[in-house]
mmCIF file with all atom_site columns, C-alpha atoms in Angstrom:
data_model
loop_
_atom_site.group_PDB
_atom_site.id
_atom_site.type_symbol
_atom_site.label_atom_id
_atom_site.label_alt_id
_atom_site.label_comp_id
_atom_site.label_asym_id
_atom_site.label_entity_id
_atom_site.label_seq_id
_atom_site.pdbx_PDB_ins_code
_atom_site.Cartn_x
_atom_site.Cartn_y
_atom_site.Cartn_z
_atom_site.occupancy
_atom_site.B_iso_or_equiv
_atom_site.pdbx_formal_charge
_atom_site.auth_seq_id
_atom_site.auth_comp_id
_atom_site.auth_asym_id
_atom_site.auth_atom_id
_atom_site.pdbx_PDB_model_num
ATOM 1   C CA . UNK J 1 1   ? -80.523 122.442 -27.046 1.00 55.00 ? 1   UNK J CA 1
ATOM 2   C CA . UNK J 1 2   ? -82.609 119.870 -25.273 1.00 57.00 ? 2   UNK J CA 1
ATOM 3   C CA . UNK J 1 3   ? -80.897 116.945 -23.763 1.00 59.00 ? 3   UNK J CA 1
ATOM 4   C CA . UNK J 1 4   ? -81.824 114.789 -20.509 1.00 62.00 ? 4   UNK J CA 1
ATOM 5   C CA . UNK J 1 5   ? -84.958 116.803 -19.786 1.00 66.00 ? 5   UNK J CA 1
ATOM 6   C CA . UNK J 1 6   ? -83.464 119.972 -19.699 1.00 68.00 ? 6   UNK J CA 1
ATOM 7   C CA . UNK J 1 7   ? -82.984 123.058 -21.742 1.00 65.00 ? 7   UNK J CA 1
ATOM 8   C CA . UNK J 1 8   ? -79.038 124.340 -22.389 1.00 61.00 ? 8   UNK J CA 1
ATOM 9   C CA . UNK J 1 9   ? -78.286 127.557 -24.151 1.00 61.00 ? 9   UNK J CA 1
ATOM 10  C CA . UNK J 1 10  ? -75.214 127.497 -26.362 1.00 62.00 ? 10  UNK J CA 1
ATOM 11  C CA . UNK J 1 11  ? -73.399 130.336 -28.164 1.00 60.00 ? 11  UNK J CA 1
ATOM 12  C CA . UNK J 1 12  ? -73.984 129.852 -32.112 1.00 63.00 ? 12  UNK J CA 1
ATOM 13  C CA . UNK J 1 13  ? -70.614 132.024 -32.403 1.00 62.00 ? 13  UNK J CA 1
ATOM 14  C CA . UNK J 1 14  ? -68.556 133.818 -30.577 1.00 56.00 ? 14  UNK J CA 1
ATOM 15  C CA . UNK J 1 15  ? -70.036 137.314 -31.360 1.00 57.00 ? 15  UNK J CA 1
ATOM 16  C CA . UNK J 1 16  ? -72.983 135.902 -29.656 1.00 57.00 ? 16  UNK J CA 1
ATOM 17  C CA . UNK J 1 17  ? -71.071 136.565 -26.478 1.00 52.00 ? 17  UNK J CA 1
ATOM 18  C CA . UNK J 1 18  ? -71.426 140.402 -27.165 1.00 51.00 ? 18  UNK J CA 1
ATOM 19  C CA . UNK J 1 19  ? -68.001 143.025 -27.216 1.00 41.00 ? 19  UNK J CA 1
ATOM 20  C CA . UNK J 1 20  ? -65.548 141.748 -25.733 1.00 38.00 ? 20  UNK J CA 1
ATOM 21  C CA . UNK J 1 21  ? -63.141 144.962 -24.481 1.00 32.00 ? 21  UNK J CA 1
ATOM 22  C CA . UNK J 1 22  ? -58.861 144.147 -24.305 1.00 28.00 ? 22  UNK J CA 1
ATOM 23  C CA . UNK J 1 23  ? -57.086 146.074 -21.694 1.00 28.00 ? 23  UNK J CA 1
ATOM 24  C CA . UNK J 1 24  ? -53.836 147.095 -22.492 1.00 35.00 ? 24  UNK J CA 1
ATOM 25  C CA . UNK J 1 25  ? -51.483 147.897 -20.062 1.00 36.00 ? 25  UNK J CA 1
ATOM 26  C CA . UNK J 1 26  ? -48.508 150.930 -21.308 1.00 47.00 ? 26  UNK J CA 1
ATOM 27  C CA . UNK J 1 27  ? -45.396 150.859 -20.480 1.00 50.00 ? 27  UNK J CA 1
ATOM 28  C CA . UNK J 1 28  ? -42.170 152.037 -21.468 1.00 59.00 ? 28  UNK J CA 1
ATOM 29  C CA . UNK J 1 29  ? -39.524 150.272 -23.645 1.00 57.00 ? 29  UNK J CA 1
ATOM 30  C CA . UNK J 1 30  ? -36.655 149.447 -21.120 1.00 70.00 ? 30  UNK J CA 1
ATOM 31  C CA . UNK J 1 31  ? -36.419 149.609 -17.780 1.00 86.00 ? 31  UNK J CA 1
ATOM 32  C CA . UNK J 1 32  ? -36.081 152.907 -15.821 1.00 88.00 ? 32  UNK J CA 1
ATOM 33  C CA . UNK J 1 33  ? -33.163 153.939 -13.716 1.00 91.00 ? 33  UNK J CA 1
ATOM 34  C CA . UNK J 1 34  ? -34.927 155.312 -10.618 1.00 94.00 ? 34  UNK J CA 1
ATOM 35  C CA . UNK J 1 35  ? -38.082 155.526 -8.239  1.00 96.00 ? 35  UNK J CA 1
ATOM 36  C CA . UNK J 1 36  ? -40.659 158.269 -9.620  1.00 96.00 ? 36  UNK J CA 1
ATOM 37  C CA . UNK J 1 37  ? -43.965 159.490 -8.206  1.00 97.00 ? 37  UNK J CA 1
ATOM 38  C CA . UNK J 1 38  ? -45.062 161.986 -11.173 1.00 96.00 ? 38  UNK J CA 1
ATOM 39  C CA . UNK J 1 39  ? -47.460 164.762 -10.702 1.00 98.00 ? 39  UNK J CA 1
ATOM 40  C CA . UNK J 1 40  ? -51.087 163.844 -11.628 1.00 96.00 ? 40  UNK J CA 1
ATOM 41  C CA . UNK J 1 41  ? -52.784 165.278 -14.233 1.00 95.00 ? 41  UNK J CA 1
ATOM 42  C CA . UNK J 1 42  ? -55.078 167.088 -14.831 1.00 95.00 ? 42  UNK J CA 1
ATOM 43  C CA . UNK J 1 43  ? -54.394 169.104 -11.337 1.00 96.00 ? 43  UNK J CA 1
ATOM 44  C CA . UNK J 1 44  ? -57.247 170.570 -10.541 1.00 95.00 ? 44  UNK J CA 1
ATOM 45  C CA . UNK J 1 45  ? -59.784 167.454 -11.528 1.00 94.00 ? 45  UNK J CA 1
ATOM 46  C CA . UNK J 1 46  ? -62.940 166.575 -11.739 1.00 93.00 ? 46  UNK J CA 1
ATOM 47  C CA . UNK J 1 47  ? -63.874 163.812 -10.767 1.00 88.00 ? 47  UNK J CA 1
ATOM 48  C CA . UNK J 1 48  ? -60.826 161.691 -12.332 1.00 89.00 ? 48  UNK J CA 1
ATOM 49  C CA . UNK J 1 49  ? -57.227 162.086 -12.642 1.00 90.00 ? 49  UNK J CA 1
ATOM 50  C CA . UNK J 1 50  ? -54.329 160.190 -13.856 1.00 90.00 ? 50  UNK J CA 1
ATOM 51  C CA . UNK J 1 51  ? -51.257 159.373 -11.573 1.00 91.00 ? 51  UNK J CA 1
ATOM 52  C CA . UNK J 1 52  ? -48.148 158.108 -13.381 1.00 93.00 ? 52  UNK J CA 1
ATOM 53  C CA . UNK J 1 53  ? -44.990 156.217 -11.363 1.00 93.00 ? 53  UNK J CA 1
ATOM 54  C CA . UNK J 1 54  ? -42.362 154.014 -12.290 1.00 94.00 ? 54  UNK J CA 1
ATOM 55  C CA . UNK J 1 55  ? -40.310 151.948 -10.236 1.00 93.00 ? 55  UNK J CA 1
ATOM 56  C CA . UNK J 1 56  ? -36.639 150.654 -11.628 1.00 94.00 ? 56  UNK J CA 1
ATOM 57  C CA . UNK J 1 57  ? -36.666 146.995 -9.296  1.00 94.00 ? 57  UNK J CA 1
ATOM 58  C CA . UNK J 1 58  ? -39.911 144.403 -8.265  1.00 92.00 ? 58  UNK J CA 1
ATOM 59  C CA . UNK J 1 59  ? -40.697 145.993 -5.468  1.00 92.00 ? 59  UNK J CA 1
ATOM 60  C CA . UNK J 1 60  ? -43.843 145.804 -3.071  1.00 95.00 ? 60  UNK J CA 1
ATOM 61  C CA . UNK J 1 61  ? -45.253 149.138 -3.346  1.00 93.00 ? 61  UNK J CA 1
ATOM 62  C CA . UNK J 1 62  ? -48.026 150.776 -1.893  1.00 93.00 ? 62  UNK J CA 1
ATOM 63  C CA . UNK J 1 63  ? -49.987 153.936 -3.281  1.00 92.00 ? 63  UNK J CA 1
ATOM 64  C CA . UNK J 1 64  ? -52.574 155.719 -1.216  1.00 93.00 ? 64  UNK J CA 1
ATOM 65  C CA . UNK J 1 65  ? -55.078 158.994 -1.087  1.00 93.00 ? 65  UNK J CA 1
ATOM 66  C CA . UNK J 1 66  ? -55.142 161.093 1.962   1.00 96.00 ? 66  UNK J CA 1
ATOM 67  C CA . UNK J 1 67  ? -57.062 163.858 3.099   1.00 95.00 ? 67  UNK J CA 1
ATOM 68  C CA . UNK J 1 68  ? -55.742 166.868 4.706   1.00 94.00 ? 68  UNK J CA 1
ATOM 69  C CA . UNK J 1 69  ? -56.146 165.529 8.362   1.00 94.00 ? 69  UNK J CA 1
ATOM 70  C CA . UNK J 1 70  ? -54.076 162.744 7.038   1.00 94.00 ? 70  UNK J CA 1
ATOM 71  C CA . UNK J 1 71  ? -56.713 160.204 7.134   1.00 94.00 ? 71  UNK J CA 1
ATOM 72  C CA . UNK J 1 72  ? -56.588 157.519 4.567   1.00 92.00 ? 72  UNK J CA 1
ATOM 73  C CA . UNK J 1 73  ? -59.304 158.218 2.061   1.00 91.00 ? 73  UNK J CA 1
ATOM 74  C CA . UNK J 1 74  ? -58.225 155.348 -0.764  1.00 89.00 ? 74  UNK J CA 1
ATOM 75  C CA . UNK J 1 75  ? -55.417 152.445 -1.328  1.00 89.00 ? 75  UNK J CA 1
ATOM 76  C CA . UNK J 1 76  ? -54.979 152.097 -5.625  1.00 89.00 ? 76  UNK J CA 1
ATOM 77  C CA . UNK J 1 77  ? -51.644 150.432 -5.134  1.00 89.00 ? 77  UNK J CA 1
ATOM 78  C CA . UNK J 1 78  ? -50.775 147.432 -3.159  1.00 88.00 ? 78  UNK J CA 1
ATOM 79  C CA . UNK J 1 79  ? -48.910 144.646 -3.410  1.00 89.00 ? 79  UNK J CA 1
ATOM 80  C CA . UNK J 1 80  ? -45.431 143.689 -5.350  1.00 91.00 ? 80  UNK J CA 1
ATOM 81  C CA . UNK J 1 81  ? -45.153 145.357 -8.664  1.00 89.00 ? 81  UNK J CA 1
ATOM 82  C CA . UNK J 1 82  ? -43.098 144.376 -11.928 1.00 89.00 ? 82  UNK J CA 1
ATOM 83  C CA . UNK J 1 83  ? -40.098 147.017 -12.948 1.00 91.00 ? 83  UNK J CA 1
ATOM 84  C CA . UNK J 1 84  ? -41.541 149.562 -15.360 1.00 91.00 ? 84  UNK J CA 1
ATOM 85  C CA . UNK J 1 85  ? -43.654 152.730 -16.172 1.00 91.00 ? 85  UNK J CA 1
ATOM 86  C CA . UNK J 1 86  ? -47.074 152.490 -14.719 1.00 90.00 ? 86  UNK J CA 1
ATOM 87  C CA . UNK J 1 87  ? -49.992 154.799 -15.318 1.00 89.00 ? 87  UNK J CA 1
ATOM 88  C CA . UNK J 1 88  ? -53.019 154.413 -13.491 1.00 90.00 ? 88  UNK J CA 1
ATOM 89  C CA . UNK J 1 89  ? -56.662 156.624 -13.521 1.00 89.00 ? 89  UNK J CA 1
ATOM 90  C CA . UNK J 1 90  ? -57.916 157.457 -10.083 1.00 90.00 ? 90  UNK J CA 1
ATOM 91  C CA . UNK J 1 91  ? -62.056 158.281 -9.883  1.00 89.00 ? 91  UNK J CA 1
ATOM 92  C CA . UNK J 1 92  ? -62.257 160.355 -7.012  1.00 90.00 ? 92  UNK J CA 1
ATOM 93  C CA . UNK J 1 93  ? -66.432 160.762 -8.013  1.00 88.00 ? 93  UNK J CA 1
ATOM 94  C CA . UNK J 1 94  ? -67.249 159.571 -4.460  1.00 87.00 ? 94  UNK J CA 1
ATOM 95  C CA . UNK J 1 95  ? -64.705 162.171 -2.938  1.00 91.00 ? 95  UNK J CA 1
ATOM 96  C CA . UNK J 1 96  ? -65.734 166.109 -1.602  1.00 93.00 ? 96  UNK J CA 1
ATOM 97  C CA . UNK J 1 97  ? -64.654 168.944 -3.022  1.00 96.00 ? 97  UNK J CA 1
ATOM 98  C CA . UNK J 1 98  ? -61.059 169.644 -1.798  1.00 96.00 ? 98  UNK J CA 1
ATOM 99  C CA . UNK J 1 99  ? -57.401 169.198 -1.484  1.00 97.00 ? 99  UNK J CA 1
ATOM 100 C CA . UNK J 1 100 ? -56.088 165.508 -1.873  1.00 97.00 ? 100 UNK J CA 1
ATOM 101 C CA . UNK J 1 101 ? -52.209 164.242 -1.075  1.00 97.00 ? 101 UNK J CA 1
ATOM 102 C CA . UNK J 1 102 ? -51.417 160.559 -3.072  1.00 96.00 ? 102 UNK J CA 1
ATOM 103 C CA . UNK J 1 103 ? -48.180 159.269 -1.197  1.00 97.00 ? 103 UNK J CA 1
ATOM 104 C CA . UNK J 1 104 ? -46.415 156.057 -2.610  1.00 96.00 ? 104 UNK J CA 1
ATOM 105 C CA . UNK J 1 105 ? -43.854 154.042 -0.821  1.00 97.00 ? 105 UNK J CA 1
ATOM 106 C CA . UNK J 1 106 ? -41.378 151.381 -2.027  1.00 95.00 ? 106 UNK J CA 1
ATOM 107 C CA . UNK J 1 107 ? -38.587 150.095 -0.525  1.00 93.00 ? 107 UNK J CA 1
ATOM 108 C CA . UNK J 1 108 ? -36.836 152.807 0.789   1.00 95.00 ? 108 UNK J CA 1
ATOM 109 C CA . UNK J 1 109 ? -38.580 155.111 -1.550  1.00 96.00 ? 109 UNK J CA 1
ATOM 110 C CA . UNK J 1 110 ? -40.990 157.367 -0.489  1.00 97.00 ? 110 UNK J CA 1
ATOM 111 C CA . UNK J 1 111 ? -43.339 160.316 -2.248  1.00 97.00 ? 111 UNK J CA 1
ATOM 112 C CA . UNK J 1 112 ? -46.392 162.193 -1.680  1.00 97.00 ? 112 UNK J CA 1
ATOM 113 C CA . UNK J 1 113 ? -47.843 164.636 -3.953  1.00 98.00 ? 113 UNK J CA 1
ATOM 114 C CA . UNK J 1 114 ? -50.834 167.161 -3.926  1.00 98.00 ? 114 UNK J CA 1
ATOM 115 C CA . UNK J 1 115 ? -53.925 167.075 -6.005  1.00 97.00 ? 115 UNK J CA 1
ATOM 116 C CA . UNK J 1 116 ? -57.178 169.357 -5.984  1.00 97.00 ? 116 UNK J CA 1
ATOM 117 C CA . UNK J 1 117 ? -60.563 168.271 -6.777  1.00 96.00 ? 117 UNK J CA 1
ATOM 118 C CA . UNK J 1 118 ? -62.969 170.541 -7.977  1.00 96.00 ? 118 UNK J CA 1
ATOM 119 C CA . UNK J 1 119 ? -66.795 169.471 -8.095  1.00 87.00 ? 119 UNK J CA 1
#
């Protein structure tokens, strides 16, 4: 279109805006009955995993990567979550070869777990 001495580009349709992608978020039917950190899987990985945890309340909960010195390597949870089931992928592509521990607190709840990555 031309309009006021300047050129506007306009969608025809909406396909002109390319794919659009929907994310869908699983989770359980119901609510569950207690704090869960699950094992990820798959344990060894390379160079992503999936970590699954549920809480039973709306809770602010944190999840976080450590190394083996304990330094904190990566925060993928943080901030007040719904009640549910919640899966989540971690990418650990940037990561070194080695062992990993993912530790998630909420509320009074508290978890850590190991994971290997293999490159």
């Amino acid at each position: 279109h031309f309009s006021g001495g300047e050129y506007k580009i306009v969608p025809r349709t909406n396909a002109d805006f390319g794919t659009i992608t929907s994310v869908e978020l699983s989770r359980t039917s119901g609510i569950p009955n207690e704090f869960a950190l699950a094992q990820n899987y798959p344990n060894p990985f390379n160079p992503s995993t999936t970590i699954k945890f549920q809480l039973p309340v709306s809770q602010f909960a944190t999840l976080k990567v450590y190394n083996l010195l304990g330094q904190e390597m990566e925060t993928l949870v943080s901030g007040v979550q719904d009640a549910g089931e919640y899966t989540l992928r971690f990418d650990a592509s940037r990561f070194t070869s080695g062992v990993y521990f993912y530790r998630m607190q909420a509320g009074q709840f508290t978890q850590t777990k190991k994971m290997i990555l293999v490159k």
